[in-house]
XYZ file of C-alpha atoms in Angstrom:
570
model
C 0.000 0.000 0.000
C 1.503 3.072 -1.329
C 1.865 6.378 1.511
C -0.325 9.597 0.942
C 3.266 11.284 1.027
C 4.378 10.414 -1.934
C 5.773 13.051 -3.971
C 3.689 14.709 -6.633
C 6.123 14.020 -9.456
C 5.906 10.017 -8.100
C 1.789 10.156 -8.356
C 2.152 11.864 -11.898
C 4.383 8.843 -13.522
C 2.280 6.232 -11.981
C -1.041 7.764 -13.764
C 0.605 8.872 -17.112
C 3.729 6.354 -17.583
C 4.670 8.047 -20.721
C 7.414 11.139 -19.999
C 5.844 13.277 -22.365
C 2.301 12.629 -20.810
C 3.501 13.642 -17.699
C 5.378 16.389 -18.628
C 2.063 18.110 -20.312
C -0.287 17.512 -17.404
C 2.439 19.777 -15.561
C 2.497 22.436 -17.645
C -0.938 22.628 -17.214
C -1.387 22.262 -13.659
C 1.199 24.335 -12.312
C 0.431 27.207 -13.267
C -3.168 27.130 -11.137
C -1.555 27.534 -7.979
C 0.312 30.531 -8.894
C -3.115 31.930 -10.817
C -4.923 31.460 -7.670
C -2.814 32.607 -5.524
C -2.294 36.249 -7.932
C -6.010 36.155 -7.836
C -6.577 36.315 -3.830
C -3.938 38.417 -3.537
C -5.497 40.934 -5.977
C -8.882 40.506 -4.328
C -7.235 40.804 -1.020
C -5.460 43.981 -2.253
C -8.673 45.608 -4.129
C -10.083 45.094 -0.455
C -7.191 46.578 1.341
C -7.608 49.168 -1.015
C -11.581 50.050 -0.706
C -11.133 49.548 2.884
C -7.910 50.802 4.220
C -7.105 54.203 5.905
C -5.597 57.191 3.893
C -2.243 57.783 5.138
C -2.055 61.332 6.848
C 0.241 62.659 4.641
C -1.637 62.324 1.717
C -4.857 63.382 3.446
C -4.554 66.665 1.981
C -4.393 65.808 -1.735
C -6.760 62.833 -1.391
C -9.550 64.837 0.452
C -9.382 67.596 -2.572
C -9.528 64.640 -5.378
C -12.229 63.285 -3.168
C -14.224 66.915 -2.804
C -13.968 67.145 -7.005
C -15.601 64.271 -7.616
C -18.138 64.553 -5.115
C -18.828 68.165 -6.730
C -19.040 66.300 -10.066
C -21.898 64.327 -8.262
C -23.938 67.253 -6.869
C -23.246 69.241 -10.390
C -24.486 66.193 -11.982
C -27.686 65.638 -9.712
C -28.632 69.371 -10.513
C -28.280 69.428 -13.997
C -29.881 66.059 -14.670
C -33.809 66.863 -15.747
C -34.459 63.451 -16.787
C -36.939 62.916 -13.539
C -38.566 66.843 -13.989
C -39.090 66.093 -17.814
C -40.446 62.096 -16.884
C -42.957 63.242 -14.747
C -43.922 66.072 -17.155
C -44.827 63.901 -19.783
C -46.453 61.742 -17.013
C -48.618 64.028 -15.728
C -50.579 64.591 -19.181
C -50.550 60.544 -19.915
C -51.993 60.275 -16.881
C -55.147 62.808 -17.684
C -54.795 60.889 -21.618
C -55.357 57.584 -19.997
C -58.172 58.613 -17.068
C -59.942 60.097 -20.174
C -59.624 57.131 -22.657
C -60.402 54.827 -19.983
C -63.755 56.177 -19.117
C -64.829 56.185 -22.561
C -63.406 53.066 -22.957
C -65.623 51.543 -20.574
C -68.593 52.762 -22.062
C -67.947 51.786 -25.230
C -67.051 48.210 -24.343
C -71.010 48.125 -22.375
C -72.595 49.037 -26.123
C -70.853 45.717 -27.610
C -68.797 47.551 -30.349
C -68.060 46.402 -33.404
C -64.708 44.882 -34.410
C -63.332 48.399 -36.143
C -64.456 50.022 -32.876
C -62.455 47.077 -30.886
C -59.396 47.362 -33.162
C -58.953 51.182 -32.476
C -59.236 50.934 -29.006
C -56.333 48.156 -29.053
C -54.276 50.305 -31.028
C -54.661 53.529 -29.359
C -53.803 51.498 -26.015
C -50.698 49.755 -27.253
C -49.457 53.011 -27.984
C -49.836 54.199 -25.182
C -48.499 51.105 -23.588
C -45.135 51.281 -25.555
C -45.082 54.429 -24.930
C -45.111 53.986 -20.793
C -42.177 51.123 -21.642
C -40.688 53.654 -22.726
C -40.644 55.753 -19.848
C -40.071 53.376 -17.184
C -37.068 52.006 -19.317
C -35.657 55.764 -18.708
C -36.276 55.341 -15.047
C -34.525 52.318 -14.421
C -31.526 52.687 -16.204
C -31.157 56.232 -14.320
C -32.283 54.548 -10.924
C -29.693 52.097 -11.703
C -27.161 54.997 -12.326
C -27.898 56.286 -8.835
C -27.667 53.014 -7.118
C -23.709 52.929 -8.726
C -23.558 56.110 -7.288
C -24.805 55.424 -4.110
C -22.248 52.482 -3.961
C -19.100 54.622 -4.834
C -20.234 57.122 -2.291
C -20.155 54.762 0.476
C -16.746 53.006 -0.155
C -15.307 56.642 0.417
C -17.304 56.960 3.309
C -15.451 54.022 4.816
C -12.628 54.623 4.261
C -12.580 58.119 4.892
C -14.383 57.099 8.179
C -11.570 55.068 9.213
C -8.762 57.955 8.281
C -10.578 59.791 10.822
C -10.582 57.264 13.353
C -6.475 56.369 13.102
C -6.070 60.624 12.442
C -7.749 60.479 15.991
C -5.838 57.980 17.198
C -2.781 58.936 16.217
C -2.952 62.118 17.522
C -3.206 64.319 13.957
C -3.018 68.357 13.684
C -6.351 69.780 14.134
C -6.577 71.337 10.837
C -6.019 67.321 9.400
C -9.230 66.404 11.519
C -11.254 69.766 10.508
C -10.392 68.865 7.459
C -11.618 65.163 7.247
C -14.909 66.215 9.706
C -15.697 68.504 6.433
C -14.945 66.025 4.088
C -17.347 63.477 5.875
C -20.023 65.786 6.465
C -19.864 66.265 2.451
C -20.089 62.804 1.533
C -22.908 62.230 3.954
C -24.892 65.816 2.059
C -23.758 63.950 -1.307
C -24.987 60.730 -0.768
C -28.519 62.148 0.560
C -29.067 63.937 -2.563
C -28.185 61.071 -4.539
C -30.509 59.161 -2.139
C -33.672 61.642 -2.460
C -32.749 61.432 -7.034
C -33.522 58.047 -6.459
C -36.481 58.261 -4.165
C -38.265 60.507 -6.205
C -37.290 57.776 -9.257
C -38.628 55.259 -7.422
C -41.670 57.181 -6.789
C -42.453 57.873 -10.311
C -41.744 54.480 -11.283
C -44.355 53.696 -9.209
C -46.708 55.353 -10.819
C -45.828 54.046 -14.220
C -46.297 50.577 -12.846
C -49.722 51.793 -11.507
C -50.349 53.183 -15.092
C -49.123 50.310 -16.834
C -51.293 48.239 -14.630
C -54.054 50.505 -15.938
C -53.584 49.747 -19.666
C -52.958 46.177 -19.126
C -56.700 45.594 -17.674
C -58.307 47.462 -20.571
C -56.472 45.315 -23.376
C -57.415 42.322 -21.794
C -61.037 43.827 -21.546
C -60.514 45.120 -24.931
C -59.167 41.221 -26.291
C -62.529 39.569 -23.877
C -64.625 41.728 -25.843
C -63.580 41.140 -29.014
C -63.592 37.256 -27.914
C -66.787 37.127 -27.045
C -68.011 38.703 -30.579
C -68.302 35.379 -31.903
C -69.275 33.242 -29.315
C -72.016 35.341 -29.288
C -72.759 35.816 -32.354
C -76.271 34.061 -32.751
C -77.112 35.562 -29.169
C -79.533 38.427 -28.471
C -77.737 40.749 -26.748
C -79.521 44.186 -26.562
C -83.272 44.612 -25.804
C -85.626 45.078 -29.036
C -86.043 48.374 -30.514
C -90.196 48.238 -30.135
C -89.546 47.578 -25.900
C -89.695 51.478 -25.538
C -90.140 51.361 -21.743
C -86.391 49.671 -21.376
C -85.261 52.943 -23.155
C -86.948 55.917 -21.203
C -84.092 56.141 -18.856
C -81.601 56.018 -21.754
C -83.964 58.735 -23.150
C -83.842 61.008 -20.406
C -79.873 60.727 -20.710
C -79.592 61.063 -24.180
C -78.107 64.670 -24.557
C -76.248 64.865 -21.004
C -74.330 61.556 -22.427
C -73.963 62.666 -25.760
C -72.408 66.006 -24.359
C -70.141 64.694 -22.247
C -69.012 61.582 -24.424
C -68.174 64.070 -27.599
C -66.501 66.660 -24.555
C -64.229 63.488 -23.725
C -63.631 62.868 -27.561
C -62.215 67.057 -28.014
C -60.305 66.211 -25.062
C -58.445 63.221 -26.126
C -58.197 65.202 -29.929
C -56.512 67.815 -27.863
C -54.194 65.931 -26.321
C -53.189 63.714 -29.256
C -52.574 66.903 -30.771
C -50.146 68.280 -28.120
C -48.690 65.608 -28.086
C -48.064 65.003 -32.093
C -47.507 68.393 -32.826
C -44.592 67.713 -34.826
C -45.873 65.216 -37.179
C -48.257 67.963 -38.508
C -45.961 69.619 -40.399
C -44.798 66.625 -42.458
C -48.209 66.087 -43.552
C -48.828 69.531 -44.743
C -45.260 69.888 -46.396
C -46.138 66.221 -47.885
C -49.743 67.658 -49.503
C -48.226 71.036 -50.665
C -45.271 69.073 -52.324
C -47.781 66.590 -54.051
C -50.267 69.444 -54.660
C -47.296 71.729 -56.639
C -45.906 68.507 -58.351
C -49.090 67.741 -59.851
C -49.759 71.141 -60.884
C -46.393 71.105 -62.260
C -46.913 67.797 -64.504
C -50.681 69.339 -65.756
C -48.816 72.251 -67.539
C -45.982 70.178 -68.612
C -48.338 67.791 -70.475
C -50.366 70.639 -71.795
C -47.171 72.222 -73.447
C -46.194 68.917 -74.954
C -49.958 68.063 -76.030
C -50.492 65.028 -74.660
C -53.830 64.583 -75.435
C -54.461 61.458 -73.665
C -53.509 62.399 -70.078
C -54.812 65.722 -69.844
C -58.063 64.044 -69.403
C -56.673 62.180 -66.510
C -58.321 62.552 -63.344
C -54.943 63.086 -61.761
C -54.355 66.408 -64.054
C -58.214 67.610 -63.798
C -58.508 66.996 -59.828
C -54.605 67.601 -58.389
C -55.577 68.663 -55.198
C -58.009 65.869 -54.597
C -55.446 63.466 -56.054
C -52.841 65.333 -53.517
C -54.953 64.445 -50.676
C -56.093 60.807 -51.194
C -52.330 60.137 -51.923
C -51.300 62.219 -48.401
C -54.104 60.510 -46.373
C -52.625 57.346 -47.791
C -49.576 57.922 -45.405
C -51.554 59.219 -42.746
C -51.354 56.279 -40.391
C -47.681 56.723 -40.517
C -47.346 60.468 -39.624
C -50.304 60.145 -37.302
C -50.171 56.231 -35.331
C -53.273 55.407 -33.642
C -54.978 58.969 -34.092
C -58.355 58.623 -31.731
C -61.836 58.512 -33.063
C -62.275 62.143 -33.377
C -59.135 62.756 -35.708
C -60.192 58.842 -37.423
C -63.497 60.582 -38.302
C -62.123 63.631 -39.843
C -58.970 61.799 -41.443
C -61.638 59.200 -42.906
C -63.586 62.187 -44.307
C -60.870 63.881 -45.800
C -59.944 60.814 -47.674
C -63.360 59.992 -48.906
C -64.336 63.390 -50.547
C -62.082 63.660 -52.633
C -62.391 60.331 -53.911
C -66.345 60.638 -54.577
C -64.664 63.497 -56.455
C -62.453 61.640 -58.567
C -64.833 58.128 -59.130
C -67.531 60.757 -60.152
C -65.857 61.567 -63.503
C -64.839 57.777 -64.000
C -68.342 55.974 -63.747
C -71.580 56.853 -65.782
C -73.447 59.651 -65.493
C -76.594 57.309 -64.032
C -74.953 55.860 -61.589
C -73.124 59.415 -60.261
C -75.608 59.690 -56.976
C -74.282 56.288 -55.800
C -70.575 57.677 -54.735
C -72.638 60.475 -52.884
C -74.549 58.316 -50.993
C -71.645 56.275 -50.014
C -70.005 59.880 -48.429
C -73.951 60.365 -46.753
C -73.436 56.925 -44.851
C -69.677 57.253 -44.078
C -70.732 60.472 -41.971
C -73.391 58.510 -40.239
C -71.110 55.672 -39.815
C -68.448 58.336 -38.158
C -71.512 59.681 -36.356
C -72.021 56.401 -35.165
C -68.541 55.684 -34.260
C -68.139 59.016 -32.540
C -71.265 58.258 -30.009
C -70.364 55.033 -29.388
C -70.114 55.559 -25.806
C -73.668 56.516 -25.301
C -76.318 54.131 -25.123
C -79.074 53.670 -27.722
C -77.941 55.780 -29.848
C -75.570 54.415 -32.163
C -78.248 51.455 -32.482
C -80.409 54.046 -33.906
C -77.545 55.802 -36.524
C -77.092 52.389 -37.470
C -80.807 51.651 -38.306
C -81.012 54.858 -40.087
C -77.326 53.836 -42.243
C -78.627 50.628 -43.076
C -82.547 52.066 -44.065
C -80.249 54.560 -46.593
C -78.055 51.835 -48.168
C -81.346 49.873 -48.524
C -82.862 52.457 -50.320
C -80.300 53.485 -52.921
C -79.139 50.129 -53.352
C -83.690 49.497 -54.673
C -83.071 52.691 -56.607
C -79.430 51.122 -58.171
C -81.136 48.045 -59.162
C -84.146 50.255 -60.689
C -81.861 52.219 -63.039
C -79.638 49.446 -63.837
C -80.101 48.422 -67.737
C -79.849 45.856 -69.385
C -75.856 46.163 -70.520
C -72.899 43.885 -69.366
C -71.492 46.710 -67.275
C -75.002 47.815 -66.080
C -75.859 44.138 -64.692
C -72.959 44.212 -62.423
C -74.379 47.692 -60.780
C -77.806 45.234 -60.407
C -75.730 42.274 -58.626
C -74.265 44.723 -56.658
C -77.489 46.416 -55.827
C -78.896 42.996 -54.567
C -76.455 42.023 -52.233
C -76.249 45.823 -50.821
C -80.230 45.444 -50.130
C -80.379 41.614 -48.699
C -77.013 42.290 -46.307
C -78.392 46.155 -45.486
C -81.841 44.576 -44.729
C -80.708 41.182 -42.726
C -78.596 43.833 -40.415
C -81.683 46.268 -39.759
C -83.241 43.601 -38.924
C -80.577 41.940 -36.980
C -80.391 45.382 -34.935
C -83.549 45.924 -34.825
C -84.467 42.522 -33.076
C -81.659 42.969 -30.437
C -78.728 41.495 -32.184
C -76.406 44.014 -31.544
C -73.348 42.226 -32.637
C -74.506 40.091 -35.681
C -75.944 43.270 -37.335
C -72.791 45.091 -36.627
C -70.754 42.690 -37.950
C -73.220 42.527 -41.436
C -73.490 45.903 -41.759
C -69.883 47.306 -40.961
C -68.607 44.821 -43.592
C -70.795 46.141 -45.913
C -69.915 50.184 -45.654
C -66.587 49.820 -44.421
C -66.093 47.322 -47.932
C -67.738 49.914 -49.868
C -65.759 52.923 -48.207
C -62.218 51.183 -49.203
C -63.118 49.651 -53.109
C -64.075 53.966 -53.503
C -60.990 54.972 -51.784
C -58.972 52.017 -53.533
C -60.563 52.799 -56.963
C -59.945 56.839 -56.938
C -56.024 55.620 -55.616
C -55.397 53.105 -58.321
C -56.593 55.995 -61.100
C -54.309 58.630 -59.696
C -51.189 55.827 -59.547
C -52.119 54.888 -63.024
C -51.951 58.333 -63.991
C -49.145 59.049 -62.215
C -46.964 55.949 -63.775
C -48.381 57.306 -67.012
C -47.296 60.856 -66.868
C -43.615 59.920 -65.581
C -42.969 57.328 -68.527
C -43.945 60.741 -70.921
C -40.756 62.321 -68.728
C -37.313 62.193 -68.292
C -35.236 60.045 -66.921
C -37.509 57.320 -68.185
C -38.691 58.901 -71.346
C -34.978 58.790 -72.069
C -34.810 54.932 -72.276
C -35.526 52.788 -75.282
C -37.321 50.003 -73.615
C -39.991 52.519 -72.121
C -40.242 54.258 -75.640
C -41.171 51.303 -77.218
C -43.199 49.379 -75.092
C -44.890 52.780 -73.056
C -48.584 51.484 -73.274
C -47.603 47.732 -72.614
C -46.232 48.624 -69.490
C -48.740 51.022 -68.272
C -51.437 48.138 -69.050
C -49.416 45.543 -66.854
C -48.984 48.482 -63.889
C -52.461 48.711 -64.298
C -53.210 45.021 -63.926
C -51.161 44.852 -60.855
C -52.305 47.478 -59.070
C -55.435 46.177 -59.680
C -54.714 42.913 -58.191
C -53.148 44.573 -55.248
C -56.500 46.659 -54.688
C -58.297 43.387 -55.148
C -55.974 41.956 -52.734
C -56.776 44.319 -50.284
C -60.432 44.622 -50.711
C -60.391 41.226 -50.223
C -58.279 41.160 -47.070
C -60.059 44.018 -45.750
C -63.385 42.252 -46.028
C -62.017 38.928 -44.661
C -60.911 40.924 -41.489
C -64.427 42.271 -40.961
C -65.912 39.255 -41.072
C -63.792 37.760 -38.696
C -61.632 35.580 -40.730
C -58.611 36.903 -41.298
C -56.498 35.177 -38.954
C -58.005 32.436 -39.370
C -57.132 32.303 -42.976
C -53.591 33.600 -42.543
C -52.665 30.635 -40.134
C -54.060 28.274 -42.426
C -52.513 29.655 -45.051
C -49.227 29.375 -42.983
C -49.616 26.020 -42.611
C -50.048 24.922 -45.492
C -47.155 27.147 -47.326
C -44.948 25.329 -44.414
C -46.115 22.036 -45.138
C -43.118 20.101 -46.431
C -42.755 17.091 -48.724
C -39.369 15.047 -48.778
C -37.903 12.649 -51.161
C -35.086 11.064 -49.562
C -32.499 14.512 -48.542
C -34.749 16.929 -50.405
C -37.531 18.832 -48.932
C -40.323 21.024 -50.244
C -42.957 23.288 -48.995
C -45.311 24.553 -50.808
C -44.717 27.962 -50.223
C -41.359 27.136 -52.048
C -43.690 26.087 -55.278
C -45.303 29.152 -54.853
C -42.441 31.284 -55.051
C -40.593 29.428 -58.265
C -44.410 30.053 -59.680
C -44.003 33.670 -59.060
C -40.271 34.317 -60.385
C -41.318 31.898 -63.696
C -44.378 34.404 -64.117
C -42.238 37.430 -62.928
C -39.463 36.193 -65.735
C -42.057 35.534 -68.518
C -43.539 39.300 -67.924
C -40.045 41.281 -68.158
C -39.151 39.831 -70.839
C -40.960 41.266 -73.563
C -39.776 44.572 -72.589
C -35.481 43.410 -72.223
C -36.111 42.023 -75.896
């Protein structure tokens, strides 16, 4: 039996009996001892360091580096404004959020519709990111103040215990003055760092409370917008003919409607405070389009081209300005509330009932006006929907209009190809208009919603879409007349080939999103999109090789794509 003394060169060649084994194993392993031991004794010096007494002869220079940097401290704590300008912008989200949540709460007791619940979930994100936002500030400045905090009291020990061996050792009395001062500045320093981060503390708290606030009206906002269509088939208002449930409502009408469209000026006000500088960009954007377009009209009536000065884009350039500037509105102005929704909406639809006027036949010209007379009772609707009964009855009176001009569309419609689509049209816009008045009528609030929102808010967008695809095409069609492109051969020769294939795809991308549009009002949208997901990700393998469809689709695309160009590279 071998002795636990044995050397460690003897216990080395009995494990690794090869000399070169051995002699790399100790190359490796000696040098941890002498790592370890320069590691403790740099931790044990750091300590010594943080810890140990200033000698009293270099009290003197110490105690003035010491005094700079705790000036640098206090001049840092006083010019720091992040916590003045944090709870300045607090202070008005606050008032944003107690206003938007009261009308929330209304609205979500009249069992909005699913445009209604999408603003609402917008408009609270925002503000949601933009609280992250704020309390992301806070921490990494409370965080900056708890460093401080901790560099403030290593000096205080150690200038602590250079008092207490200055004392001991029987120091000058100017040397003890002198560290007494020091002291009592480190102790002033460290309170005002300590009262920075109280009052950070304190207005994180208040951002958790407000966070806390938002967080309960999505998930209000996402349980109503659940329950849509599990009650779908359910009655969930009283009839319209049970007057007596009403006369309370009644008696409430105008006080409610008062204060609900007081709440919406206030939130319009705010938003508008607070987005001051995104005005601007909109206003440059429309006077930029508006001078462009003005621009292009005279160019093409000096170079007599007949066929676009009858474009809508050259006869209507400030309505064309406008639908193409409201087209970027929800990027200069995210999640604008109702009010500003309303009047954006409106903005965007008058000039297009300007611009599909001229395109369409002269019969059928009342039809884009009565589309702007519902879209104001729809906005109506949507700006009341915080007070009870009455956006039942807008709607009622929406749906009785789109009833009646879609009996007087199927009236006037001839006989012609183009006419008979006006007359299919005109049937579906009276059996859905109809089934919702019903619907609402009866007490089902949320089935004639869903019917008859799909119906205008379809309607408003193929108008908007249709007077935007006209001024694209136009535009497309007046830059291919100018230079830089009029300067290329390709365009020259094959000009009206490639303003017919523009004009096929942008038609496919309004059908597109027509089509998307309508699938999200009806509530199938994200239904259809997973699906869709899943089967583009579905994968088929032969032996090492693996296909999804969505890779089928995309080889489809770039064949098409290749076949298209083409024609114009020959």
């Amino acid at each position: 039996m071998r002795s636990n003394r044995e050397p460690c060169w003897l216990r080395l060649s009995l494990c690794f009996p090869h000399s070169w084994q051995c002699l790399v194993v100790a190359m490796i392993l000696l040098p941890l001892p002498a790592r370890a031991q320069q590691t403790a004794e740099t931790d044990a010096a750091s300590q010594l360091s943080t810890q140990a007494p200033v000698p009293l002869s270099d009290v003197l220079t110490e105690s003035e580096s010491v005094s700079e940097s705790i000036r640098d401290i206090r001049t840092d704590l006083t010019a720091d404004r992040s916590a003045a300008l944090i709870a300045g912008r607090l202070t008005p989200l606050t008032r944003e959020i107690d206003t938007r949540l009261r009308e929330t709460r209304k609205i979500l007791a009249q069992h909005p519709s699913v445009e209604i619940l999408g603003s609402l979930d917008g408009e609270w994100r925002r503000l949601r990111r933009e609280i992250s936002g704020i309390n992301r500030s806070l921490s990494g400045r409370v965080h900056e103040l708890d460093r401080q905090i901790g560099q403030i009291d290593d000096l205080a020990k150690t200038w602590e215990q250079t008092f207490t061996a200055a004392s001991q050792s029987t120091a000058p009395t100017e040397v003890l003055d002198r560290l007494k001062s020091l002291i009592e500045e480190i102790r002033q320093a460290r309170a005002a760092v300590q009262g920075q981060r109280a009052r950070g503390l304190s207005l994180q708290s208040r951002v958790s409370v407000q966070d806390g606030r938002v967080t309960n009206v999505l998930d209000s906002i996402e349980q109503a917008r659940e329950s849509i269509l599990s009650g779908l088939l359910l009655r969930d208002s009283s009839p319209l003919w049970k007057i007596g449930s009403h006369s309370s409502s009644a008696d409430t009408l105008r006080q409610d409607s008062l204060s609900s469209f007081a709440r919406q000026s206030e939130a319009l006000t705010t938003y508008t405070v607070r987005h001051v500088a995104q005005l601007p960009i909109a206003i440059a954007l429309f006077g930029s389009l508006t001078a462009g377009l003005y621009w292009a009209r005279r160019r093409c009536r000096a170079l007599a081209a007949s066929e676009n000065a009858s474009s809508p884009v050259l006869n209507t350039p400030i309505a064309a300005a406008l639908v193409l500037t409201l087209l970027f509105s929800g990027w200069i102005l995210p999640q604008a509330p109702r009010f500003l929704q309303a009047i954006l909406g409106a903005l965007a639809l008058v000039p297009s009932v300007w611009i599909v006027r001229r395109l369409i036949p002269f019969e059928f010209r009342p039809v884009p006006y009565a589309l702007l007379a519902c879209f104001m009772l729809d906005q109506m609707r949507s700006i009341t929907a915080a007070v009870e009964f009455l956006p039942r009855l807008v709607f009622l009176a929406e749906m009785l209009l789109i009833s009646g001009v879609a009996a007087w569309l199927i009236r006037c419609a001839g006989e012609q190809e183009r006419a008979k689509r006006w007359k299919i049209a005109g049937y579906l816009a009276l059996a859905i208009a109809l089934s919702a008045a019903i619907a609402s009528a009866a007490g089902y609030t949320t089935l004639s919603t869903l019917l008859g929102n799909a119906l205008v808010r379809s309607s408003y967008l193929a108008l908007i879409l249709y007077a935007a695809l006209e001024v694209l095409d136009g535009l497309v069609k007046l830059a291919v007349q100018m230079r830089p492109f009029d300067a290329l051969a390709a365009i020259r020769r094959h000009r009206d080939q490639l303003g017919r294939q523009f004009r096929r795809g942008l038609q496919l991308i309004a059908i597109l999103l027509w089509a998307f549009a309508l699938m999200k009002q009806l509530l199938l949208a994200e239904r259809m999109l997973s699906s869709a997901r899943d089967f583009l990700g579905a994968e088929i393998s032969f032996g090492s090789i693996q296909i999804s469809a969505g890779d089928v689709l995309a080889f489809v695309i770039t064949l098409w794509a290749a076949f298209a160009v083409s024609p114009l590279i020959r």
